[in-house]
JSON list of C-alpha atoms (C1' of nucleotides) in Angstrom, two decimals:
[
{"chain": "V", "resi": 6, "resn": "UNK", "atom": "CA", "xyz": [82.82, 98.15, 107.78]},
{"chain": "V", "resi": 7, "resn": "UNK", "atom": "CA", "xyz": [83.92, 101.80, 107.56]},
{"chain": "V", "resi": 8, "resn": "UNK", "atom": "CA", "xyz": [87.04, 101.34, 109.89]},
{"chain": "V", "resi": 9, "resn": "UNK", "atom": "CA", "xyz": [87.58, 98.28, 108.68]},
{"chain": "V", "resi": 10, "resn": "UNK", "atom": "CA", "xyz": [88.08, 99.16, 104.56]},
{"chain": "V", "resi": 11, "resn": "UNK", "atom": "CA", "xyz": [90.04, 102.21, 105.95]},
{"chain": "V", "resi": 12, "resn": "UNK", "atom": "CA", "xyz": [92.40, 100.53, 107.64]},
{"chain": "V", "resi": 13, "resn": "UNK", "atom": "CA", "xyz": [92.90, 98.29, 104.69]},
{"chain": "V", "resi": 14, "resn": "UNK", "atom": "CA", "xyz": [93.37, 100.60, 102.04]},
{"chain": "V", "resi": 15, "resn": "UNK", "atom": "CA", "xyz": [97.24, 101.18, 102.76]},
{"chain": "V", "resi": 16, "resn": "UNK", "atom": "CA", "xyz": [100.05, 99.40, 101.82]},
{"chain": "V", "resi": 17, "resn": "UNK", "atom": "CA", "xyz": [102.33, 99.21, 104.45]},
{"chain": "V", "resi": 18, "resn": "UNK", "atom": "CA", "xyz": [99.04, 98.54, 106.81]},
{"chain": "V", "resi": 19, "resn": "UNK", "atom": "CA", "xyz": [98.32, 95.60, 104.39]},
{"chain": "V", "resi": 20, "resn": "UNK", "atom": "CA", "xyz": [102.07, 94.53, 104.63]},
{"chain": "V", "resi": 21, "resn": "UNK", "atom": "CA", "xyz": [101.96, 94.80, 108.18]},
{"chain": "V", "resi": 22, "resn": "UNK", "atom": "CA", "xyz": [98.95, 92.44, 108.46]},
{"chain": "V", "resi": 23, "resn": "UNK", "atom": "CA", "xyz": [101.05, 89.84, 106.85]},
{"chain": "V", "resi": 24, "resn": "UNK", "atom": "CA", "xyz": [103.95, 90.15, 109.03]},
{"chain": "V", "resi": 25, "resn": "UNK", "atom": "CA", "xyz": [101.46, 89.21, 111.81]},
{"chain": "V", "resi": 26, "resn": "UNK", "atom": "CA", "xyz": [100.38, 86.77, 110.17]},
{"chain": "V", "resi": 27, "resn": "UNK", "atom": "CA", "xyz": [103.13, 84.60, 110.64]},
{"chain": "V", "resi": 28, "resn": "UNK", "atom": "CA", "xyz": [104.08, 85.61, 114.01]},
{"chain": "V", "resi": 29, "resn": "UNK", "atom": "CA", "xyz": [103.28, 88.23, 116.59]},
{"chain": "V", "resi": 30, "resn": "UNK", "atom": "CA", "xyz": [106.06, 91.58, 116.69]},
{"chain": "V", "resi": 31, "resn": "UNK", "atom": "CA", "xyz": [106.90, 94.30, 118.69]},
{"chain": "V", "resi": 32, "resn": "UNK", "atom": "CA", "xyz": [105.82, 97.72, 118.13]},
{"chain": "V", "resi": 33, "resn": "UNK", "atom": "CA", "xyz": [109.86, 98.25, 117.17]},
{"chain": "V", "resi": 34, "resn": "UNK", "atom": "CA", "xyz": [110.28, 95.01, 115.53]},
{"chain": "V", "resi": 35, "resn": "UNK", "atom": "CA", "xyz": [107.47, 95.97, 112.81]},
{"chain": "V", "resi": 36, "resn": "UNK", "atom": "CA", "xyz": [108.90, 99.39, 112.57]},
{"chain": "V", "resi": 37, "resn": "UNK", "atom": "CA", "xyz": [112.27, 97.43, 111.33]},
{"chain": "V", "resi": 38, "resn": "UNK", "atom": "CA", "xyz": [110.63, 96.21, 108.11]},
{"chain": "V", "resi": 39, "resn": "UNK", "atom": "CA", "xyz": [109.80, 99.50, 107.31]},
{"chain": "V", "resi": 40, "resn": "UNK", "atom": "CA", "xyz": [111.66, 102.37, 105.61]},
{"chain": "V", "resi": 41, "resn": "UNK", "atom": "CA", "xyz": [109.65, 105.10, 107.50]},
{"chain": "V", "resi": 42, "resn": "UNK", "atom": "CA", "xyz": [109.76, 106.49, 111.07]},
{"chain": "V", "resi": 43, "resn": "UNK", "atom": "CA", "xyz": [108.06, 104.68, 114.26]},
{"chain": "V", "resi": 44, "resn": "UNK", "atom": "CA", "xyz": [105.89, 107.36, 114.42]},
{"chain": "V", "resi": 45, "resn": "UNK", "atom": "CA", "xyz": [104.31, 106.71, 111.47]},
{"chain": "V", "resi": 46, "resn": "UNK", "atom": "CA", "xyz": [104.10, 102.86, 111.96]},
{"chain": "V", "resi": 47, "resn": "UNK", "atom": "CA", "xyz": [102.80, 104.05, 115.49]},
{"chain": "V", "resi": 48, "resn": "UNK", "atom": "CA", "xyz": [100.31, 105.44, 113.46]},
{"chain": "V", "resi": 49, "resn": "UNK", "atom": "CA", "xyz": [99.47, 102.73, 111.16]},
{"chain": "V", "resi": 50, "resn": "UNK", "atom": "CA", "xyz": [99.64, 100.55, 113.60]},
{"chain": "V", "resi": 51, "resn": "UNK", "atom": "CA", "xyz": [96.57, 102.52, 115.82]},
{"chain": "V", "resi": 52, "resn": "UNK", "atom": "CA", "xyz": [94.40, 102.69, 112.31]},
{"chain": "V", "resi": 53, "resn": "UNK", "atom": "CA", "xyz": [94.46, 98.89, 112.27]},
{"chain": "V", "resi": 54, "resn": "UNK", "atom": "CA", "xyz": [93.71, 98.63, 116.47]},
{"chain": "V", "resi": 55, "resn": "UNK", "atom": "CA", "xyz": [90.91, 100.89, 115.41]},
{"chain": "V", "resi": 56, "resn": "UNK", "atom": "CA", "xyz": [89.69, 98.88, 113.10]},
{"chain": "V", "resi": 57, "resn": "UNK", "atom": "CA", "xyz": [90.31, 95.74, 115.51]},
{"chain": "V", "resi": 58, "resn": "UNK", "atom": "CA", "xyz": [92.43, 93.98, 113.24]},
{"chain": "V", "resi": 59, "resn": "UNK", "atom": "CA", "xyz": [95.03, 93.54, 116.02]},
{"chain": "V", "resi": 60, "resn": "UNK", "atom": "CA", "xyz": [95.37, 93.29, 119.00]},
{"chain": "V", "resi": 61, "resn": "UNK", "atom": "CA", "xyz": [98.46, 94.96, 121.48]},
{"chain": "V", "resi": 62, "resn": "UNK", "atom": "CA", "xyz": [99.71, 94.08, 125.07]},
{"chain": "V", "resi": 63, "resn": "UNK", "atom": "CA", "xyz": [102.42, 95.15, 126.92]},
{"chain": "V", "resi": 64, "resn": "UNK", "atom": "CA", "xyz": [105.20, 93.30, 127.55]},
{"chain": "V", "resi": 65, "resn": "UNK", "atom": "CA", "xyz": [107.31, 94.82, 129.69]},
{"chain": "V", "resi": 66, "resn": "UNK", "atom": "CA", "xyz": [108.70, 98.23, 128.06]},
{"chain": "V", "resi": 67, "resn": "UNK", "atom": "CA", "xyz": [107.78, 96.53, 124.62]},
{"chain": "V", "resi": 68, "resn": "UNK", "atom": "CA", "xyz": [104.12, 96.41, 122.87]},
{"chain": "V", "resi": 69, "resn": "UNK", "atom": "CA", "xyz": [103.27, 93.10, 121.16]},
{"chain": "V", "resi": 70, "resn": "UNK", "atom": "CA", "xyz": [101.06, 93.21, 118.16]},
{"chain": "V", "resi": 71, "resn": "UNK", "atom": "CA", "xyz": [98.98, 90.68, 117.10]},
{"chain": "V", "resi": 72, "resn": "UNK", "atom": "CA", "xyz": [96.21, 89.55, 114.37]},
{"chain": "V", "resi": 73, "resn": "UNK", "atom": "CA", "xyz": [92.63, 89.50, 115.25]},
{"chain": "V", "resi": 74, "resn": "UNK", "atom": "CA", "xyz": [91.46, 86.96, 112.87]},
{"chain": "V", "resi": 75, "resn": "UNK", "atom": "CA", "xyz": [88.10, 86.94, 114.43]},
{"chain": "V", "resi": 76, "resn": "UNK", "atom": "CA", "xyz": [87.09, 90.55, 112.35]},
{"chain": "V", "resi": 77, "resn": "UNK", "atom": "CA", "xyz": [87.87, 89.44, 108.73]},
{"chain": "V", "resi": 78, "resn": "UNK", "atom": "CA", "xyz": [84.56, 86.97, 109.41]},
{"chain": "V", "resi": 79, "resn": "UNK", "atom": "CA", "xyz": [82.26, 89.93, 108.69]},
{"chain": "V", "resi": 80, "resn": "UNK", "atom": "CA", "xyz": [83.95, 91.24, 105.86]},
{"chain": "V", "resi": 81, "resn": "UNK", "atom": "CA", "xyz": [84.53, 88.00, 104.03]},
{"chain": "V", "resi": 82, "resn": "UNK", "atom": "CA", "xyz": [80.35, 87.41, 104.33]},
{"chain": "V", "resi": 83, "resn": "UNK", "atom": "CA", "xyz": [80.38, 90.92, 103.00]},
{"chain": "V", "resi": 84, "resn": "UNK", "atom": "CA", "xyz": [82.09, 90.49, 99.49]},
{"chain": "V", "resi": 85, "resn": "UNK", "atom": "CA", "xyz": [80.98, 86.90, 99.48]},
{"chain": "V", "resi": 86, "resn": "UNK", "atom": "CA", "xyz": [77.48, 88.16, 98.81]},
{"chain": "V", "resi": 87, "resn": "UNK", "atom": "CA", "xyz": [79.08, 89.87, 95.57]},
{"chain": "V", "resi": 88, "resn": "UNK", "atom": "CA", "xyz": [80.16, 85.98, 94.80]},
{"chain": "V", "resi": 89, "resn": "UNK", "atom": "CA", "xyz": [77.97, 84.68, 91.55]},
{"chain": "V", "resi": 90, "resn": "UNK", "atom": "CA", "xyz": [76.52, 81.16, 92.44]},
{"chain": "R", "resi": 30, "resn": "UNK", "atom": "CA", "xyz": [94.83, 95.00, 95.64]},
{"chain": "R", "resi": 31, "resn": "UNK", "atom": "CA", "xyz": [95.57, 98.83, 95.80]},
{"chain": "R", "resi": 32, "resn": "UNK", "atom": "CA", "xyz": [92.55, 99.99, 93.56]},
{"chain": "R", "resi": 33, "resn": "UNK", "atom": "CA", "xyz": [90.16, 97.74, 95.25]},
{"chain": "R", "resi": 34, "resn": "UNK", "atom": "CA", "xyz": [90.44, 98.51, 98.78]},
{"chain": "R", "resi": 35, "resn": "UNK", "atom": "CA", "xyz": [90.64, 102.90, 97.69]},
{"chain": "R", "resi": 36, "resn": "UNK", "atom": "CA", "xyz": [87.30, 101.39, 95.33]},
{"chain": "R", "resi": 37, "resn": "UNK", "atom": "CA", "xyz": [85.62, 100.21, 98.55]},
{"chain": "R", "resi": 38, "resn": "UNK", "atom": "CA", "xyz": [87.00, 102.62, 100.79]},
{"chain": "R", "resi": 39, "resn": "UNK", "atom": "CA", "xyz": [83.74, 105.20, 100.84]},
{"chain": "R", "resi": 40, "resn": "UNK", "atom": "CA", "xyz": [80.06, 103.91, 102.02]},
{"chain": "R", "resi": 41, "resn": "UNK", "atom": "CA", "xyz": [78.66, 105.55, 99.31]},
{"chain": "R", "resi": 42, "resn": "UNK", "atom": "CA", "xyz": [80.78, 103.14, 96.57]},
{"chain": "R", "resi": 43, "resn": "UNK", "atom": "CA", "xyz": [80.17, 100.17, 98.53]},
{"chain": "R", "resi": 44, "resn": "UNK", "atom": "CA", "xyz": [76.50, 101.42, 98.49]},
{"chain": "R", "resi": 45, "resn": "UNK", "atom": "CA", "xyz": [76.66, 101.57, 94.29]},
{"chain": "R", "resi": 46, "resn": "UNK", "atom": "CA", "xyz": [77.87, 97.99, 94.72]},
{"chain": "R", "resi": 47, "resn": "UNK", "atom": "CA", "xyz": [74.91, 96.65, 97.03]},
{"chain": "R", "resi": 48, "resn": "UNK", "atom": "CA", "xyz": [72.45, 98.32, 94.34]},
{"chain": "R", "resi": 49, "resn": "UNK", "atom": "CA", "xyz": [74.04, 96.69, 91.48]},
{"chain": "R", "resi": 50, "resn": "UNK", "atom": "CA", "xyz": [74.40, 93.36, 92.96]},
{"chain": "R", "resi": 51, "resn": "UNK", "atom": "CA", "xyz": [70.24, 93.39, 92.62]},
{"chain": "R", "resi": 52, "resn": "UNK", "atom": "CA", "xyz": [70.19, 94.64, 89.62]},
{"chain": "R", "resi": 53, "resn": "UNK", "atom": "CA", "xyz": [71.72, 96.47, 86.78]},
{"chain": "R", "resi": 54, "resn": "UNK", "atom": "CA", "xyz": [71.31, 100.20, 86.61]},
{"chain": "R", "resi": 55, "resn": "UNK", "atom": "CA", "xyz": [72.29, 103.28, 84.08]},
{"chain": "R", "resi": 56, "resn": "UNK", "atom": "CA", "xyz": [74.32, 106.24, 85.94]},
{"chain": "R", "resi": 57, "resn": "UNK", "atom": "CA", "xyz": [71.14, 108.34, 86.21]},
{"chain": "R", "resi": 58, "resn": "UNK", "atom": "CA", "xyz": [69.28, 105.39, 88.30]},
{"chain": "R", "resi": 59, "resn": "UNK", "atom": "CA", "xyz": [72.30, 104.88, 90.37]},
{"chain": "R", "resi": 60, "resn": "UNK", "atom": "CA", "xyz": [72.56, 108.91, 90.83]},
{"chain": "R", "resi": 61, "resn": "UNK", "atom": "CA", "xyz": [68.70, 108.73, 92.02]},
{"chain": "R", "resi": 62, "resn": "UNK", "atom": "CA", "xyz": [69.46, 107.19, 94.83]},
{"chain": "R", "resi": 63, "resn": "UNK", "atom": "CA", "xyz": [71.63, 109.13, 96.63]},
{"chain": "R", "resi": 64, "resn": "UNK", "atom": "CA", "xyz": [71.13, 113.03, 97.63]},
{"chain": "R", "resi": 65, "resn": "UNK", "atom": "CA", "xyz": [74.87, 113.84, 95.42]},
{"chain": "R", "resi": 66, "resn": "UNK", "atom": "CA", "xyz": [75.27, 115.58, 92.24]},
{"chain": "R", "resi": 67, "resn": "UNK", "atom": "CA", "xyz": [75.62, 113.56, 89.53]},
{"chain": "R", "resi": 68, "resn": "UNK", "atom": "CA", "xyz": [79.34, 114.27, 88.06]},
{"chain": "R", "resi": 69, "resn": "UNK", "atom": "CA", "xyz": [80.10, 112.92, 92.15]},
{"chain": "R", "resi": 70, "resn": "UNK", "atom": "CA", "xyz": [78.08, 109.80, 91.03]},
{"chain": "R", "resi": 71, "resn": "UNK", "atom": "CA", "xyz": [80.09, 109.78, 87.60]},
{"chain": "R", "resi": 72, "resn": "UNK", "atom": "CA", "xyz": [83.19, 109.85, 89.76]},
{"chain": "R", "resi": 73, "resn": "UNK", "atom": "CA", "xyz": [82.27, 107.17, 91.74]},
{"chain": "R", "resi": 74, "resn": "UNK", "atom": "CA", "xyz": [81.48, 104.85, 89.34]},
{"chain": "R", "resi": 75, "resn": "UNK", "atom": "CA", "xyz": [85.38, 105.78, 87.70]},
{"chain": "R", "resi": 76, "resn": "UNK", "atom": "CA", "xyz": [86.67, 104.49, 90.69]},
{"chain": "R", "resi": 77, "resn": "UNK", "atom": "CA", "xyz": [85.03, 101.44, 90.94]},
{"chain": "R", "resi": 78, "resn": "UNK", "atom": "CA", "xyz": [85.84, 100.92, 86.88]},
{"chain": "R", "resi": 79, "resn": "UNK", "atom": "CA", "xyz": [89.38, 101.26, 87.61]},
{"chain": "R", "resi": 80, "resn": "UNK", "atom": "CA", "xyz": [88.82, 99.17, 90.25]},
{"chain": "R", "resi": 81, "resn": "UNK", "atom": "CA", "xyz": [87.24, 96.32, 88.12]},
{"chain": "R", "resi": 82, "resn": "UNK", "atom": "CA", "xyz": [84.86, 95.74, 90.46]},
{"chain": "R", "resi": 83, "resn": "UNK", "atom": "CA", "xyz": [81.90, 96.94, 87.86]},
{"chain": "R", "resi": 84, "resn": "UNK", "atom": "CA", "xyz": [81.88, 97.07, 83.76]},
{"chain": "R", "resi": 85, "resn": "UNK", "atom": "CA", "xyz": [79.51, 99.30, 81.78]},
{"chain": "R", "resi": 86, "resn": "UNK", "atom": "CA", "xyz": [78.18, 99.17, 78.49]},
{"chain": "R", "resi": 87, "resn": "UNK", "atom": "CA", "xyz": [76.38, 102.05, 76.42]},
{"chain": "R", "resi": 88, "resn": "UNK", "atom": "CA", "xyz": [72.88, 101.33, 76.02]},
{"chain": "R", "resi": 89, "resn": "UNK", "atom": "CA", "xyz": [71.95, 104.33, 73.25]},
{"chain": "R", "resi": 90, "resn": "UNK", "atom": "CA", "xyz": [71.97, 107.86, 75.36]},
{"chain": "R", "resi": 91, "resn": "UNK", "atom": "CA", "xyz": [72.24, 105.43, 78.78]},
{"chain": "R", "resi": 92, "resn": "UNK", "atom": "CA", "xyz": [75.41, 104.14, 80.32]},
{"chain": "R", "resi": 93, "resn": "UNK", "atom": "CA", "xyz": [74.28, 100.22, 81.71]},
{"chain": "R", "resi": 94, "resn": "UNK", "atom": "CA", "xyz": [76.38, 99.59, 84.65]},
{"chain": "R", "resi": 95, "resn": "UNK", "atom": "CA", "xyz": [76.85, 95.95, 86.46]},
{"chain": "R", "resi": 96, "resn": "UNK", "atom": "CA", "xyz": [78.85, 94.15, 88.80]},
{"chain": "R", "resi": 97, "resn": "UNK", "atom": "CA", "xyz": [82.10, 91.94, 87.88]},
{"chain": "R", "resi": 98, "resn": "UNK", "atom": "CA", "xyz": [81.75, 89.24, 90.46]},
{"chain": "R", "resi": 99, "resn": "UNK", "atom": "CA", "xyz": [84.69, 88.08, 89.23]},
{"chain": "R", "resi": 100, "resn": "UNK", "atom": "CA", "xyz": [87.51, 90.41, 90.67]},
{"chain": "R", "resi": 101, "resn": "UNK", "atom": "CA", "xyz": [85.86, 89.60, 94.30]},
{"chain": "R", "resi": 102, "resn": "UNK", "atom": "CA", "xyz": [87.85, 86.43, 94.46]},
{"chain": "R", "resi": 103, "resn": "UNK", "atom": "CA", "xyz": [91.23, 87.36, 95.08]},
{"chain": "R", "resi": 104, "resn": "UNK", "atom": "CA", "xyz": [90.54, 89.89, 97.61]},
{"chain": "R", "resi": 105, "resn": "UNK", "atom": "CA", "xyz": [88.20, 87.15, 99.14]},
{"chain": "R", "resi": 106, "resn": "UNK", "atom": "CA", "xyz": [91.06, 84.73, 98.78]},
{"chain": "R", "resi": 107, "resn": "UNK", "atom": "CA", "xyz": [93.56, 87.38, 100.51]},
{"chain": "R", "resi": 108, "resn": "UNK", "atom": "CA", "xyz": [91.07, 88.19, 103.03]},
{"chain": "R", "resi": 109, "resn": "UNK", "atom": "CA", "xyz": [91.00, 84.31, 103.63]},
{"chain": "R", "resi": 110, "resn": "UNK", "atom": "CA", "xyz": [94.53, 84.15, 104.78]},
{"chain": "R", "resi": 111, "resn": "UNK", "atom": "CA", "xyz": [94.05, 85.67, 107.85]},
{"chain": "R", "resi": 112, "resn": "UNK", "atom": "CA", "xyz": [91.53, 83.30, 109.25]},
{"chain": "R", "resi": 113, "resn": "UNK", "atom": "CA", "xyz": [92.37, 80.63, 111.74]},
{"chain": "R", "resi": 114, "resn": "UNK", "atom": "CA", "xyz": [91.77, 76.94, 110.07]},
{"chain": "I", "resi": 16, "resn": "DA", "atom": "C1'", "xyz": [117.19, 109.04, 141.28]},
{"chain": "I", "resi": 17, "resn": "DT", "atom": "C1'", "xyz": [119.17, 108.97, 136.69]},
{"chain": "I", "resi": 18, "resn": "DA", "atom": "C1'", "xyz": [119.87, 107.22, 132.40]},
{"chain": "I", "resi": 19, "resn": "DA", "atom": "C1'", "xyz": [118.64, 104.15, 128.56]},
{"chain": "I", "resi": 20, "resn": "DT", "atom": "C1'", "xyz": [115.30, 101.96, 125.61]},
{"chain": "I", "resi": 21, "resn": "DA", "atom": "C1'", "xyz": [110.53, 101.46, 123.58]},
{"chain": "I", "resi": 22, "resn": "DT", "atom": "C1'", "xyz": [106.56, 103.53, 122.16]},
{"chain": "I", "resi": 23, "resn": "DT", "atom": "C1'", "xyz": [103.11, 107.08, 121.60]},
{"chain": "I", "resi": 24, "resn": "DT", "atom": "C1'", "xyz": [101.43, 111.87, 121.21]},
{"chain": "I", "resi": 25, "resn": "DA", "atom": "C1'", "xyz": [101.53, 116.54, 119.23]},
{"chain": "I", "resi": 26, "resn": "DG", "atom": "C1'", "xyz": [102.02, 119.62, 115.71]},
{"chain": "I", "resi": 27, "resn": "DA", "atom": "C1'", "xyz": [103.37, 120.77, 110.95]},
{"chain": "I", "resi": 28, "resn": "DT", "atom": "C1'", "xyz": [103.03, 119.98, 106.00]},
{"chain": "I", "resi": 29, "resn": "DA", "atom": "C1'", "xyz": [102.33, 118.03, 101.35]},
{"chain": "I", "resi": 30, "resn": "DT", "atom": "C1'", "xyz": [99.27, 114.98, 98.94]},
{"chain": "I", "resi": 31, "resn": "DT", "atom": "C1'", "xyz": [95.03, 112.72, 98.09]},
{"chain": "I", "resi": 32, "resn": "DT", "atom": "C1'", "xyz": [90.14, 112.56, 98.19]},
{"chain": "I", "resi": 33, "resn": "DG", "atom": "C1'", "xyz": [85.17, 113.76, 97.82]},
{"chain": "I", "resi": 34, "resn": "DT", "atom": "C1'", "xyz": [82.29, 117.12, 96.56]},
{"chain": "I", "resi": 35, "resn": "DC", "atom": "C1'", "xyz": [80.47, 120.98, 93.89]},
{"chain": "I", "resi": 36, "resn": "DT", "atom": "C1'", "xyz": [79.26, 123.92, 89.54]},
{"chain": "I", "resi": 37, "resn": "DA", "atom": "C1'", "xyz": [79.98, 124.82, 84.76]},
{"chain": "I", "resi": 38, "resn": "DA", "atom": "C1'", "xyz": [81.14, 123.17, 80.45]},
{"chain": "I", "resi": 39, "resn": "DA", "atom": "C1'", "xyz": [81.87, 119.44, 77.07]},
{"chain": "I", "resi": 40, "resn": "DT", "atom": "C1'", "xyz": [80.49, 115.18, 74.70]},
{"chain": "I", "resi": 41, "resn": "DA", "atom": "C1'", "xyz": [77.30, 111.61, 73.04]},
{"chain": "I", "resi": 42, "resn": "DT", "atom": "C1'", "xyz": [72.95, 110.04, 71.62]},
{"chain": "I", "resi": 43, "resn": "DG", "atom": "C1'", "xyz": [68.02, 110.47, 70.29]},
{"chain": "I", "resi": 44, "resn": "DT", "atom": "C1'", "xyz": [64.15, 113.07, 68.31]},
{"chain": "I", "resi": 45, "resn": "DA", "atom": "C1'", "xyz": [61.37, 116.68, 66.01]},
{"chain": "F", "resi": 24, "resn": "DT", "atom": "C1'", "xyz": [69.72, 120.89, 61.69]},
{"chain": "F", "resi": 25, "resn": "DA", "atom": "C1'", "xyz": [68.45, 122.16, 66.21]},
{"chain": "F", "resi": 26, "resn": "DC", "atom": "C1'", "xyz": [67.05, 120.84, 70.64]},
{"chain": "F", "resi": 27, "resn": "DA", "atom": "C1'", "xyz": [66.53, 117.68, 74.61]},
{"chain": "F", "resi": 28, "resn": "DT", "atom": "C1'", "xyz": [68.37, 114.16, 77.63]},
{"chain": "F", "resi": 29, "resn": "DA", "atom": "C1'", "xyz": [72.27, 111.36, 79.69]},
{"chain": "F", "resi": 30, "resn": "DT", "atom": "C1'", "xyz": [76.75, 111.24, 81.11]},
{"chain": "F", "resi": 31, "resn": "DT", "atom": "C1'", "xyz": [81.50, 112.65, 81.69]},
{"chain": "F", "resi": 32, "resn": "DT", "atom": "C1'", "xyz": [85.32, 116.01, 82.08]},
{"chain": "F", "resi": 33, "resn": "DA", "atom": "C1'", "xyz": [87.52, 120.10, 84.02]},
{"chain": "F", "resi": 34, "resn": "DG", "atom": "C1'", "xyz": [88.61, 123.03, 87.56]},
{"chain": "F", "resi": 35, "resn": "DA", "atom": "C1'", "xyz": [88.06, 124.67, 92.30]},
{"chain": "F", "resi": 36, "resn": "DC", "atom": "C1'", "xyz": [88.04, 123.89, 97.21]},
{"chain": "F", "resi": 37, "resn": "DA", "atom": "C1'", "xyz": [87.55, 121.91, 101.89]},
{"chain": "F", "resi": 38, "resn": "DA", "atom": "C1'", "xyz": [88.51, 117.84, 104.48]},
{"chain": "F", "resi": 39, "resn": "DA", "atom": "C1'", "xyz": [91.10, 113.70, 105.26]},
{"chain": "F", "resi": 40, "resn": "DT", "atom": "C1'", "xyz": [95.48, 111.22, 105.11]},
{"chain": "F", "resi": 41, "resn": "DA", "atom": "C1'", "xyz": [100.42, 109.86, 105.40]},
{"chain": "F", "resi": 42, "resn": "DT", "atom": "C1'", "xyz": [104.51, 111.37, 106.65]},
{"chain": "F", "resi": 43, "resn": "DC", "atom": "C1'", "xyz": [108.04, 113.81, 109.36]},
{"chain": "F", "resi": 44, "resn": "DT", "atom": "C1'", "xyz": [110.55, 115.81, 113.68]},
{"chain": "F", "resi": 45, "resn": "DA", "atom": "C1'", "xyz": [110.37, 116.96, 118.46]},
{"chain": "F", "resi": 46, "resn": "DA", "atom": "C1'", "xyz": [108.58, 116.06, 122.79]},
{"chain": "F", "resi": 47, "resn": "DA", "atom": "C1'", "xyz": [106.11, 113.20, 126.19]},
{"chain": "F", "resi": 48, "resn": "DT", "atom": "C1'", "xyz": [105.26, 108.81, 128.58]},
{"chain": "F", "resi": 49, "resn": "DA", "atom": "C1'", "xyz": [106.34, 104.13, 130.25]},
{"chain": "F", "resi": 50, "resn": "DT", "atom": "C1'", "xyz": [109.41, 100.68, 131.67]},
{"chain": "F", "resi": 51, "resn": "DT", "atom": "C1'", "xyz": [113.95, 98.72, 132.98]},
{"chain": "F", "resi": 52, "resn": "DA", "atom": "C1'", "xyz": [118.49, 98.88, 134.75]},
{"chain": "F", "resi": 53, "resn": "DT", "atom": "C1'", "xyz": [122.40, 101.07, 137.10]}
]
DNA sequence: ATAATATTTAGATATTTGTCTAAATATGTA
DNA sequence: TACATATTTAGACAAATATCTAAATATTAT
């Protein structure tokens, strides 16, 4: 849950999540969207592998990133139980 | 979105949330239960005010604090998107 | 083997965050 | 009014975070 809210609570990790969403990128091709250095969306892009909100394989000199819709299961049973009724 | 994730973004807010989902509780009831000062408590309980995610009313010298079920849905419904089907 | 491209790692730095103690504010009671 | 209890605000400080540049690693192509 920790790694999970962590990785969340960050803008561009949030944007990135919806990028994903509609089709798997490239390490670079994420980093495009983004005013801010590869580095840092090298960075971001570990929190959220941390948190196992994507996934990454090579391919060839490139890295493809992907969702991991599977881990948003737990956490949507977790607020639900907030849920009146 | 922003104040919501930073709200539940610590185990020990998330924990104030679990508590009040059973039952409402003044600041010094909700500061009982953890081993952290009470101004930390106070603090906590800001954050998850600006947040939205709990209201609190003055009850004579005690501050009543409860849960706003309401504000879960969006995040639920945001969290929703990334599921498969 | 060398060079080019893609990505990550390392190290530095400014900002944000969580915690504390001390002081301030609000309410209730003698 | 004066004191006691409940809570918040203010200020300080250590730890965590987001960002950068420079360097390292991995792969592909010449």
């Amino acid at each position: 849950m920790n790694t999970f809210f962590k990785a969340l609570n960050d803008p561009t990790r949030r944007e990135i999540l919806e990028l994903l969403n509609d089709k798997d990128l490239t390490a670079g091709e994420i980093a495009d969207k983004f005013e801010m250095s590869k580095p840092s969306i090298s960075h971001h892009l570990d929190l959220l592998k941390q948190a196992k909100l994507v996934v990454s394989i090579r391919e060839g000199q490139f890295m493809k990133y992907s969702i991991n819709a599977t881990v948003f299961d737990g956490v949507v049973m977790w607020l639900m139980q907030f849920k009146k009724n």
